[in-house]
Amino acid sequence: MARLVKKVDRKQGAEAGALLSIFVYLLLSAGKLLAGGVFGSDAVEADGWNNLSDIIASSAVYIGMKIAKKPRDCNHPYGHSQAENISSLLAAFLMMSIGIDVITSGVRSLFGKEKAAAPDVLAAVVALASAAVMIGVYAINRRLARRTNSMALAAVAKDNLSDALVSIGAAIGIAGARLGWPWLDPLAALVIGAMIGRTAWEVFMETAHTLTDGFDEQQLAVYKDEIAAVSGVRDVADIKARMLGNDIVLEVTIRVDSHLTVAKSHEIADEVERLMRNRHNIRATHVHVEPEAVR
């Protein structure tokens, strides 16, 4: 019962972090898109589109978290945990489309025939204020991600930090334009568009890797060494793992003394499961026991 309550609290904490990001991004994207148009800054406007793409990503993560909480049913015997990864994949495509639009707009401004006027200094103030806000949101979400052990929220926190850096870059572009380099502001917009595209690509690759049952080989080696050290385990014949949403499912084949009773072999398997759950918070460890070959 205690573990169930703790798991519910963990998921609620992760959802709270995603909701915080959505709320802040809504305010910042509206403010930046307005400020970019009023103060004549392509970089701030591009940063506003960047935050709009972040709303999509954070919303997808939040919706995925809500769906992932649904209990398993006859059509989903393993539950609905993969919903979070599928929504992240959709968010990657949407983010990429916004990045392409921002790059296209930046190229048009950079190589247009009309020389763009330097943006108002207030545009730089908006960008720096946004950076300060996002650093605060990053700190909150990073703390929440560590406390809730949420991989999805950790990714959102990294995106928060990236957005803070993008806003600082926009402010630098505006400052350069004010100092007599008007091309620096649309160039900053190009860089921001490229960063949106890069973030979308990273989200796509990470999600695709997870959905195709990819797993970190180095981490798998750590699990293997620890299981091999469990008392009664003679050898780890096979081990593999995959992600089920934010949870790890581990499958391992161990060899034990062929003269052990079924009950003793079962005790060893239980010890392996406890070790992986307590040390690595692994949701499920499926242990297959085989007798050690007689030499």
Tab-separated table of N, CA, C and O in Angstrom, residues 24 36-37 74 81 90 100 128 131 137 181 187 203 218 224 230 232 259 282:
chain	number	residue	atom	x	y	z
A	24	VAL	N	3.843	28.571	-17.851
A	24	VAL	CA	4.880	29.583	-18.086
A	24	VAL	C	5.104	29.798	-19.587
A	24	VAL	O	5.232	30.933	-20.054
A	36	GLY	N	8.042	40.843	-30.040
A	36	GLY	CA	8.836	40.750	-31.264
A	36	GLY	C	8.253	41.585	-32.384
A	36	GLY	O	8.983	42.229	-33.149
A	37	GLY	N	6.920	41.602	-32.495
A	37	GLY	CA	6.275	42.406	-33.532
A	37	GLY	C	6.319	43.886	-33.227
A	37	GLY	O	6.624	44.713	-34.090
A	74	CYS	N	-7.975	-5.538	-21.018
A	74	CYS	CA	-7.851	-6.713	-21.878
A	74	CYS	C	-7.095	-6.412	-23.166
A	74	CYS	O	-6.457	-7.294	-23.746
A	81	SER	N	1.623	2.618	-20.457
A	81	SER	CA	2.813	3.437	-20.218
A	81	SER	C	3.459	3.977	-21.495
A	81	SER	O	4.087	5.032	-21.479
A	90	LEU	N	4.974	12.503	-31.429
A	90	LEU	CA	4.127	13.464	-32.127
A	90	LEU	C	4.629	14.880	-31.892
A	90	LEU	O	4.684	15.701	-32.822
A	100	ILE	N	11.304	24.722	-38.802
A	100	ILE	CA	11.470	25.011	-40.225
A	100	ILE	C	10.847	26.357	-40.581
A	100	ILE	O	11.418	27.152	-41.343
A	128	LEU	N	15.846	38.891	-21.779
A	128	LEU	CA	16.593	38.606	-20.544
A	128	LEU	C	15.655	38.250	-19.395
A	128	LEU	O	15.964	37.368	-18.579
A	131	ALA	N	14.659	34.731	-19.877
A	131	ALA	CA	15.742	33.814	-19.501
A	131	ALA	C	15.759	33.594	-17.993
A	131	ALA	O	15.928	32.463	-17.516
A	137	VAL	N	12.238	28.076	-13.583
A	137	VAL	CA	11.413	26.906	-13.894
A	137	VAL	C	12.290	25.666	-14.038
A	137	VAL	O	11.926	24.570	-13.580
A	181	TRP	N	25.043	46.242	-36.201
A	181	TRP	CA	25.045	45.019	-37.009
A	181	TRP	C	23.608	44.502	-37.117
A	181	TRP	O	23.225	43.531	-36.430
A	187	LEU	N	19.955	36.764	-37.792
A	187	LEU	CA	20.860	35.619	-37.683
A	187	LEU	C	20.574	34.853	-36.396
A	187	LEU	O	20.590	33.611	-36.382
A	203	VAL	N	14.578	14.602	-29.529
A	203	VAL	CA	13.393	13.976	-28.941
A	203	VAL	C	12.948	12.793	-29.801
A	203	VAL	O	12.609	11.714	-29.285
A	218	GLN	N	25.698	-0.140	-21.410
A	218	GLN	CA	26.523	0.012	-20.213
A	218	GLN	C	25.704	-0.212	-18.946
A	218	GLN	O	26.173	-0.849	-17.994
A	224	LYS	N	23.946	-6.782	-14.887
A	224	LYS	CA	24.462	-8.147	-14.997
A	224	LYS	C	25.494	-8.440	-13.909
A	224	LYS	O	25.457	-9.494	-13.260
A	230	VAL	N	24.892	-11.915	-6.607
A	230	VAL	CA	23.892	-12.384	-5.648
A	230	VAL	C	24.239	-13.806	-5.193
A	230	VAL	O	24.600	-14.658	-6.015
A	232	GLY	N	24.180	-17.493	-4.505
A	232	GLY	CA	23.463	-18.595	-5.119
A	232	GLY	C	23.425	-18.525	-6.633
A	232	GLY	O	23.149	-19.532	-7.292
A	259	HIS	N	21.419	-28.968	-7.901
A	259	HIS	CA	20.915	-29.788	-6.797
A	259	HIS	C	19.992	-29.001	-5.854
A	259	HIS	O	19.471	-29.564	-4.890
A	282	ILE	N	13.602	-0.654	-10.472
A	282	ILE	CA	13.094	-1.341	-11.659
A	282	ILE	C	11.703	-1.893	-11.361
A	282	ILE	O	11.500	-2.610	-10.384
